[in-house]
Amino acid sequence: MRSQLEGSQAVARAVALCRPQVIAAYPISPQTHIVESLSDRVRTGELAGCEYLLVDSEFSAMSACIGASAAGARSYTATSSQGLLFMAEALFNTSGLGLPVVMTLANRAIGAPINIWNDHSDAMAMRDSGWIQLYAESNQEAVDLHVQAFRLAESLSVPVMVCMDGFVLTHAFEEVDLPTQEQVDAFLPPFVPQQLLDPDDPVTIGAMVGPEAFAEVKYLVHATQVAALDEVPAIAADFERAFGRDSGGLLKRYRLEDAETVVVALGSVLGTIEDVVDSLRDDGFRIGVLGITCFRPWPHDEVRAALGDATRVVVVERAFAVGAGGIVGQNVRDATRGLPVVVQDVVAGLGGRPITRTSLRGLFEDVVADRLDASHLHFLDLDVELVQRELARSRARRRSGPHAEHMLRDLGTVASGTPHGGG
Amino acid sequence: MPFQEIKLYQAGTFVAGNRLLDPEQRSVQARTGRSNSLTSGHRACQGCGEALGARYVLDAAMRATDGKLVAVNSTGCLEVFSTPYPESSWQLPWLHSLFGNGPAVASGVAAALRATGRDDSRVVGQAGDGGTVDIGFGALSGMFERNDDVLFVCYDNEGYMNTGVQRSGATPPGAATATTKALGPEPGNVFGQGKFVPLIAMAHEIPYVATATVAELRDLEYKVEKAMSFHGARYLHVFVPCPLGWRAAAADTIKLARLAKESGVFPVFEAEHGEVTEVSRIRRQVPVEEYLRPQGRYAHLFGDPGRPDVVARIQARADRNIARFGLLGEGDE
């Protein structure tokens, strides 16, 4: 059924259709309307038999999901940003134990400075946690990915994180085609756990493992993720047969035929990038887009095949490894090793800064004309003068004070007072 | 059933021989049908109070639930000595996740049992004092305030014994640990710090809070069975001497637990919905010195010249417990 829905509400409805049995959530750090909406559905009895735990933190939210999943319940939570990092230890534990928890991550920035807006710093910080990471381009895809995520998680006994851009998707109203309960029930069988805390057949879960087998247990976690490289497209194909929609999968290929330049990106920015690429195509540029839907596991071979004919790749990413460079870019460079292709990293849209068509067009024109120095990490729309002025203040005085306040004052964002550091 | 008179025939002890009791009144441990939830062969130290406590707690809980029990364990000695892969001493479904999340994991298990229609199965969470009073405290308080159907058991040996005997929030003043050594003008753990979580648990007004020691194992079994008669959040704080961390003789574990209670150092009581309902009175009061002397962690208090001033402060704390909980009783006989 087609409805005009806020992204969070659409996802809440999709999650409810998947019949979760235990939901544990913490409201802040920050959170979305998803868990509020699910709370309503549990209270009204629409989500019959579901236990909803209002926990004391994200760490407890994921911990409760660990216990619930090990005890045989389909378990779900949602979080964002700082909340995801507060879960960090439990995330690694979930994957190490092989528990099929599903989580929505509304992608938002990580402080300091504190900032509630969208970027991918949270998900990228947890990219090695052993969770499968799927990135939604639209709210429709967010809905579809959740239905697929439960099946994927439970078929492989692996936790799955569905990433959707905070605000850009979670708070945006879009037309969404929600599946019916009958459709979802037919697609997603009841949860049959691989391991179960059962008094009638007791097992020990979470035993200590020494050097004699630790690597082997961890290898299995890796092998499961590698298996997901087959399972993700298989489930997407099944989904298309059942729901008549192409959603999910490993990669999204857009106008890649004969493309010399390929833009690689994840999430909602793909729509904007595709618009810009359309206009460049109209002007005769051979440019295309490769969207990464499945970032973990990393579809190395598929990315390599998709970029095999390109000469230039520009990765537009909403996060970066401080002191090192692009994160997705590093993976793309690894996938294209030995190919005659130059991979550029461009950091864009940090902390909710809009990624505009104008800026992207300018960037892609620079890339196509080989005006971008591939030896540097680039930041789209960076206010270089603002940075230079603050660096000068820091040089002028040892105790120059906090950067963030100076730069906001410099921009006139906060009321001006006597600057700590002097000008 | 009329209560059978018990003959206290063992000189110098307060323990009734099980052989003199009707089978129905024997302890869970004395029954042939005990579950051996934590079975033999594990790697606890000789004289480990925690291993003893956990065995009694879980077997009593198993009996109370007719074997329908799931245990959740925080990281710590109990988890490590019971499960080096691929061996396991656990004969009940058992889950270990992390150090600081035991109470939340237990809440999740309880929720799953309800959601999947297995309400007849119950959950026990267990941790040492570090996993309970320090790193797991937020999750514990959350489990309490939600009144989740979990019995959480803290085996309190007053420090981080698994990792080399460091101070925890449950380490008593004056005790030497790896991070509060007997160095400087105020040797050992400082006064004016630390917390007694049973009282904090009571402040949550949960259905049942109790303390116990491994010196009185019938009392421990009774409290576990009583705890399992309640639904909602329950907390049991068990005092378990640690020969390694306390630098005490392995044979003295029971004696030290008894002296802790008899000196007033550790108050043994029960509380329901935030109110103390029963107190285990001191039978034969002893000065704290009798409890402290056998322990190497207090050796710096009894050297030459010794620190009678510190011993006096510890005595004052015990006296405060005695007054606060009425451990000597009114008009004591």
CSV table of N, CA, C and O in Angstrom, one decimal, chain B residues 220-285:
chain,number,residue,atom,x,y,z
B,220,LEU,N,21.6,-19.4,52.8
B,220,LEU,CA,21.8,-19.0,51.4
B,220,LEU,C,20.7,-19.7,50.5
B,220,LEU,O,20.1,-19.0,49.7
B,221,GLU,N,20.6,-21.0,50.8
B,221,GLU,CA,19.6,-21.7,50.0
B,221,GLU,C,18.2,-21.2,50.2
B,221,GLU,O,17.4,-21.0,49.3
B,222,TYR,N,17.9,-20.9,51.5
B,222,TYR,CA,16.6,-20.4,51.9
B,222,TYR,C,16.3,-19.1,51.1
B,222,TYR,O,15.2,-18.9,50.6
B,223,LYS,N,17.3,-18.2,51.1
B,223,LYS,CA,17.1,-16.9,50.5
B,223,LYS,C,17.0,-17.0,48.9
B,223,LYS,O,16.2,-16.3,48.3
B,224,VAL,N,17.7,-18.0,48.3
B,224,VAL,CA,17.5,-18.2,46.9
B,224,VAL,C,16.1,-18.7,46.6
B,224,VAL,O,15.4,-18.2,45.7
B,225,GLU,N,15.7,-19.7,47.4
B,225,GLU,CA,14.3,-20.2,47.2
B,225,GLU,C,13.3,-19.1,47.4
B,225,GLU,O,12.3,-19.0,46.7
B,226,LYS,N,13.5,-18.3,48.4
B,226,LYS,CA,12.5,-17.3,48.7
B,226,LYS,C,12.5,-16.3,47.6
B,226,LYS,O,11.5,-15.8,47.1
B,227,ALA,N,13.7,-15.9,47.1
B,227,ALA,CA,13.8,-15.0,46.0
B,227,ALA,C,13.1,-15.5,44.8
B,227,ALA,O,12.4,-14.7,44.0
B,228,MET,N,13.1,-16.8,44.5
B,228,MET,CA,12.5,-17.4,43.4
B,228,MET,C,11.0,-17.4,43.5
B,228,MET,O,10.2,-17.7,42.6
B,229,SER,N,10.5,-17.2,44.8
B,229,SER,CA,9.0,-17.2,45.0
B,229,SER,C,8.4,-15.8,44.6
B,229,SER,O,7.2,-15.7,44.5
B,230,PHE,N,9.3,-14.8,44.4
B,230,PHE,CA,8.9,-13.5,43.9
B,230,PHE,C,9.0,-13.4,42.4
B,230,PHE,O,9.9,-14.0,41.8
B,231,HIS,N,8.2,-12.6,41.8
B,231,HIS,CA,8.5,-12.2,40.4
B,231,HIS,C,8.9,-10.7,40.4
B,231,HIS,O,8.6,-10.0,41.3
B,232,GLY,N,9.6,-10.3,39.4
B,232,GLY,CA,10.2,-9.0,39.3
B,232,GLY,C,11.7,-9.0,39.7
B,232,GLY,O,12.3,-10.1,39.8
B,233,ALA,N,12.3,-7.9,39.9
B,233,ALA,CA,13.7,-7.8,40.1
B,233,ALA,C,14.0,-8.2,41.6
B,233,ALA,O,13.4,-7.7,42.5
B,234,ARG,N,15.0,-9.0,41.7
B,234,ARG,CA,15.5,-9.5,43.0
B,234,ARG,C,17.0,-9.4,43.1
B,234,ARG,O,17.6,-9.6,42.0
B,235,TYR,N,17.5,-9.2,44.2
B,235,TYR,CA,19.0,-9.0,44.4
B,235,TYR,C,19.5,-9.8,45.6
B,235,TYR,O,19.0,-9.6,46.7
B,236,LEU,N,20.5,-10.6,45.3
B,236,LEU,CA,21.1,-11.3,46.4
B,236,LEU,C,22.6,-11.0,46.4
B,236,LEU,O,23.3,-11.2,45.4
B,237,HIS,N,23.1,-10.6,47.5
B,237,HIS,CA,24.5,-10.2,47.7
B,237,HIS,C,25.2,-11.2,48.6
B,237,HIS,O,24.9,-11.2,49.8
B,238,VAL,N,26.1,-12.0,48.0
B,238,VAL,CA,26.6,-13.1,48.8
B,238,VAL,C,28.1,-12.8,49.1
B,238,VAL,O,28.9,-12.5,48.2
B,239,PHE,N,28.4,-12.8,50.4
B,239,PHE,CA,29.8,-12.5,50.8
B,239,PHE,C,30.7,-13.8,50.7
B,239,PHE,O,30.4,-14.8,51.3
B,240,VAL,N,31.7,-13.7,49.8
B,240,VAL,CA,32.4,-14.9,49.4
B,240,VAL,C,33.9,-14.6,49.6
B,240,VAL,O,34.6,-14.0,48.8
B,241,PRO,N,34.5,-15.1,50.7
B,241,PRO,CA,36.0,-14.8,50.9
B,241,PRO,C,36.8,-15.4,49.7
B,241,PRO,O,36.4,-16.4,49.1
B,242,CYS,N,37.9,-14.7,49.5
B,242,CYS,CA,38.8,-15.1,48.4
B,242,CYS,C,40.2,-15.3,48.9
B,242,CYS,O,40.9,-14.4,49.2
B,243,PRO,N,40.6,-16.6,49.1
B,243,PRO,CA,41.9,-16.9,49.7
B,243,PRO,C,43.0,-16.2,48.9
B,243,PRO,O,44.0,-15.7,49.6
B,244,LEU,N,43.0,-16.1,47.6
B,244,LEU,CA,44.0,-15.5,46.8
B,244,LEU,C,44.1,-14.0,47.1
B,244,LEU,O,45.1,-13.5,47.4
B,245,GLY,N,43.0,-13.3,46.9
B,245,GLY,CA,43.0,-11.9,47.0
B,245,GLY,C,43.1,-11.4,48.5
B,245,GLY,O,43.5,-10.3,48.7
B,246,TRP,N,42.6,-12.2,49.4
B,246,TRP,CA,42.7,-11.8,50.8
B,246,TRP,C,43.9,-12.2,51.5
B,246,TRP,O,44.1,-12.0,52.7
B,247,ARG,N,44.7,-13.0,50.8
B,247,ARG,CA,45.9,-13.6,51.3
B,247,ARG,C,45.6,-14.4,52.6
B,247,ARG,O,46.1,-14.1,53.7
B,248,ALA,N,44.6,-15.3,52.5
B,248,ALA,CA,44.1,-16.0,53.6
B,248,ALA,C,44.3,-17.5,53.3
B,248,ALA,O,44.4,-17.9,52.2
B,249,ALA,N,44.3,-18.3,54.3
B,249,ALA,CA,44.4,-19.8,54.1
B,249,ALA,C,43.1,-20.3,53.5
B,249,ALA,O,42.0,-19.9,53.8
B,250,ALA,N,43.3,-21.2,52.5
B,250,ALA,CA,42.1,-21.8,51.8
B,250,ALA,C,41.2,-22.4,52.8
B,250,ALA,O,39.9,-22.4,52.5
B,251,ALA,N,41.7,-23.0,53.8
B,251,ALA,CA,40.8,-23.7,54.8
B,251,ALA,C,40.0,-22.7,55.6
B,251,ALA,O,39.1,-23.1,56.4
B,252,ASP,N,40.3,-21.4,55.5
B,252,ASP,CA,39.6,-20.4,56.4
B,252,ASP,C,38.5,-19.7,55.7
B,252,ASP,O,37.9,-18.7,56.3
B,253,THR,N,38.1,-20.1,54.5
B,253,THR,CA,37.0,-19.4,53.8
B,253,THR,C,35.7,-19.3,54.6
B,253,THR,O,35.2,-18.2,54.8
B,254,ILE,N,35.3,-20.5,55.1
B,254,ILE,CA,34.0,-20.5,55.9
B,254,ILE,C,34.2,-19.7,57.2
B,254,ILE,O,33.3,-18.9,57.6
B,255,LYS,N,35.4,-19.9,57.8
B,255,LYS,CA,35.6,-19.2,59.1
B,255,LYS,C,35.6,-17.7,58.9
B,255,LYS,O,34.9,-16.9,59.7
B,256,LEU,N,36.2,-17.2,57.8
B,256,LEU,CA,36.3,-15.7,57.6
B,256,LEU,C,34.9,-15.2,57.3
B,256,LEU,O,34.5,-14.1,57.7
B,257,ALA,N,34.1,-16.0,56.5
B,257,ALA,CA,32.7,-15.5,56.2
B,257,ALA,C,31.9,-15.4,57.5
B,257,ALA,O,31.2,-14.5,57.7
B,258,ARG,N,32.1,-16.4,58.4
B,258,ARG,CA,31.4,-16.4,59.7
B,258,ARG,C,31.8,-15.2,60.5
B,258,ARG,O,31.0,-14.5,61.1
B,259,LEU,N,33.2,-15.0,60.6
B,259,LEU,CA,33.7,-13.9,61.4
B,259,LEU,C,33.2,-12.5,60.8
B,259,LEU,O,33.0,-11.6,61.6
B,260,ALA,N,33.1,-12.4,59.5
B,260,ALA,CA,32.6,-11.1,59.0
B,260,ALA,C,31.2,-10.8,59.5
B,260,ALA,O,30.9,-9.7,59.8
B,261,LYS,N,30.4,-11.9,59.6
B,261,LYS,CA,29.0,-11.7,60.0
B,261,LYS,C,29.0,-11.5,61.6
B,261,LYS,O,28.4,-10.6,62.1
B,262,GLU,N,29.8,-12.3,62.3
B,262,GLU,CA,29.8,-12.2,63.8
B,262,GLU,C,30.4,-11.0,64.3
B,262,GLU,O,30.2,-10.6,65.4
B,263,SER,N,31.3,-10.3,63.5
B,263,SER,CA,31.9,-9.1,64.0
B,263,SER,C,31.1,-7.8,63.6
B,263,SER,O,31.3,-6.7,64.0
B,264,GLY,N,30.1,-8.0,62.7
B,264,GLY,CA,29.3,-6.9,62.2
B,264,GLY,C,29.9,-6.3,61.0
B,264,GLY,O,29.3,-5.3,60.5
B,265,VAL,N,31.0,-6.8,60.5
B,265,VAL,CA,31.6,-6.2,59.3
B,265,VAL,C,30.6,-6.4,58.1
B,265,VAL,O,30.5,-5.5,57.3
B,266,PHE,N,30.0,-7.5,58.0
B,266,PHE,CA,29.0,-7.7,56.9
B,266,PHE,C,27.6,-8.1,57.5
B,266,PHE,O,27.4,-9.1,58.1
B,267,PRO,N,26.7,-7.2,57.3
B,267,PRO,CA,25.3,-7.4,57.8
B,267,PRO,C,24.6,-8.4,57.0
B,267,PRO,O,24.6,-8.3,55.7
B,268,VAL,N,23.9,-9.3,57.6
B,268,VAL,CA,23.1,-10.3,56.9
B,268,VAL,C,21.6,-10.1,57.1
B,268,VAL,O,21.2,-10.1,58.3
B,269,PHE,N,20.9,-9.8,56.1
B,269,PHE,CA,19.5,-9.4,56.3
B,269,PHE,C,18.7,-9.6,55.0
B,269,PHE,O,19.2,-10.0,54.0
B,270,GLU,N,17.4,-9.5,55.2
B,270,GLU,CA,16.5,-9.6,54.0
B,270,GLU,C,15.6,-8.3,54.0
B,270,GLU,O,15.3,-7.7,55.1
B,271,ALA,N,15.2,-7.9,52.8
B,271,ALA,CA,14.3,-6.7,52.7
B,271,ALA,C,13.3,-7.0,51.6
B,271,ALA,O,13.7,-7.6,50.6
B,272,GLU,N,12.1,-6.5,51.8
B,272,GLU,CA,11.1,-6.6,50.8
B,272,GLU,C,10.6,-5.2,50.5
B,272,GLU,O,10.2,-4.5,51.4
B,273,HIS,N,10.5,-4.9,49.2
B,273,HIS,CA,10.0,-3.6,48.7
B,273,HIS,C,10.6,-2.4,49.5
B,273,HIS,O,9.9,-1.5,49.9
B,274,GLY,N,11.9,-2.6,49.7
B,274,GLY,CA,12.6,-1.4,50.3
B,274,GLY,C,12.7,-1.4,51.8
B,274,GLY,O,13.3,-0.5,52.4
B,275,GLU,N,12.0,-2.4,52.5
B,275,GLU,CA,12.0,-2.4,53.9
B,275,GLU,C,12.7,-3.6,54.4
B,275,GLU,O,12.4,-4.7,54.0
B,276,VAL,N,13.6,-3.5,55.4
B,276,VAL,CA,14.2,-4.6,56.0
B,276,VAL,C,13.2,-5.5,56.7
B,276,VAL,O,12.4,-4.9,57.5
B,277,THR,N,13.1,-6.8,56.5
B,277,THR,CA,12.1,-7.6,57.1
B,277,THR,C,12.8,-8.6,58.1
B,277,THR,O,12.1,-9.0,59.0
B,278,GLU,N,14.0,-9.0,57.8
B,278,GLU,CA,14.6,-10.0,58.7
B,278,GLU,C,16.1,-9.6,58.8
B,278,GLU,O,16.7,-9.2,57.8
B,279,VAL,N,16.6,-9.8,60.0
B,279,VAL,CA,18.1,-9.7,60.2
B,279,VAL,C,18.7,-10.9,60.9
B,279,VAL,O,18.0,-11.5,61.8
B,280,SER,N,19.8,-11.4,60.4
B,280,SER,CA,20.5,-12.5,61.0
B,280,SER,C,21.3,-11.9,62.2
B,280,SER,O,22.3,-11.2,61.9
B,281,ARG,N,20.9,-12.2,63.4
B,281,ARG,CA,21.6,-11.6,64.5
B,281,ARG,C,22.9,-12.3,64.7
B,281,ARG,O,23.1,-13.5,64.4
B,282,ILE,N,23.8,-11.5,65.3
B,282,ILE,CA,25.1,-12.0,65.7
B,282,ILE,C,24.9,-12.9,66.9
B,282,ILE,O,24.2,-12.6,67.9
B,283,ARG,N,25.4,-14.1,66.8
B,283,ARG,CA,25.3,-15.1,67.9
B,283,ARG,C,26.3,-14.9,69.0
B,283,ARG,O,26.0,-15.0,70.1
B,284,ARG,N,27.5,-14.7,68.5
B,284,ARG,CA,28.6,-14.5,69.5
B,284,ARG,C,29.5,-13.4,68.9
B,284,ARG,O,30.3,-13.7,68.0
B,285,GLN,N,29.3,-12.2,69.4
B,285,GLN,CA,30.0,-11.1,68.8
B,285,GLN,C,31.5,-11.2,69.0
B,285,GLN,O,32.0,-11.6,70.1
